Coordinates of C-alpha atoms in Angstrom, one line a residue:
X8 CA 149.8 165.6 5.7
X9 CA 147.8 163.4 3.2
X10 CA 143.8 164.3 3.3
X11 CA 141.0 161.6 3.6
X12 CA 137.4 161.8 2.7
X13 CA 135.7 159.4 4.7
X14 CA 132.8 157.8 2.6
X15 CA 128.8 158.0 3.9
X16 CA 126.3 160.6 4.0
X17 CA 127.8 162.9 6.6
X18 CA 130.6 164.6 4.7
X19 CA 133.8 164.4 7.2
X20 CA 137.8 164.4 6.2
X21 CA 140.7 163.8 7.8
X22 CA 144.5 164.8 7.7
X23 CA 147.6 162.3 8.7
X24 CA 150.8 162.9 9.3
X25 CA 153.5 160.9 8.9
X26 CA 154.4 160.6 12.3
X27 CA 150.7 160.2 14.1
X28 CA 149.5 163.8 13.7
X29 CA 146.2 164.1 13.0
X30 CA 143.5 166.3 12.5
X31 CA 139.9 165.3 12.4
X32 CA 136.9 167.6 10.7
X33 CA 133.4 167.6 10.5
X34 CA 132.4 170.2 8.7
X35 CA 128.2 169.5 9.2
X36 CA 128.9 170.2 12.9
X37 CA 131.6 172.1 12.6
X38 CA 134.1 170.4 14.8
X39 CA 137.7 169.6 14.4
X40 CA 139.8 167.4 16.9
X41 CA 143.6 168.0 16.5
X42 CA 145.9 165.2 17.5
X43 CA 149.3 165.6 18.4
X44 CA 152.6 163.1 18.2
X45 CA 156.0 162.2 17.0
X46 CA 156.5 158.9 16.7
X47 CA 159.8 157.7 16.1
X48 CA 159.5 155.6 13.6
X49 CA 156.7 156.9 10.3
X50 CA 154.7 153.6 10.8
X51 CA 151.0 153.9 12.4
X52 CA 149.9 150.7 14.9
X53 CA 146.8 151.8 13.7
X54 CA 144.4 154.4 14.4
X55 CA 141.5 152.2 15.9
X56 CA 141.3 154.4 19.5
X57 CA 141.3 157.6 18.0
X58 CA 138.6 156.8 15.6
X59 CA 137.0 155.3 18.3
X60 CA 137.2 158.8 20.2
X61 CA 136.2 160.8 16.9
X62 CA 132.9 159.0 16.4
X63 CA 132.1 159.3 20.2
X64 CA 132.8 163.0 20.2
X65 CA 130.7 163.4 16.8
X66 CA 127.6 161.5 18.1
X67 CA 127.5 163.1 21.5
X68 CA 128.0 166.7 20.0
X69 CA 127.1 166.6 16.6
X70 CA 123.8 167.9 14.8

């Protein structure tokens, strides 16, 4: 896994795998989303729906 601090004033990091494992964290809320996959190949077509799904879930049940 390689970590990534998202920039903005809400503190929030995530953690990608290789192969399309992810794991998501809020820690202001204190929610995590856990993704899993194994993709074939170690490329990502881009993680523009689950990001999509992460902000949705943090504005609907976030404080």
């Amino acid at each position: 896994y390689q970590t990534w601090i998202f920039p903005g004033e809400r503190p929030m990091f995530a953690l990608l795998g290789v192969r399309g494992q992810t794991i998501l964290v809020d820690p202001t809320s204190r929610l995590v989303m856990v993704h899993t996959a194994v993709r074939k190949q170690p490329s990502s077509p881009g993680p523009s729906e689950l990001g999509a799904l992460w902000r949705t879930v943090v504005s609907a049940l976030g404080t």
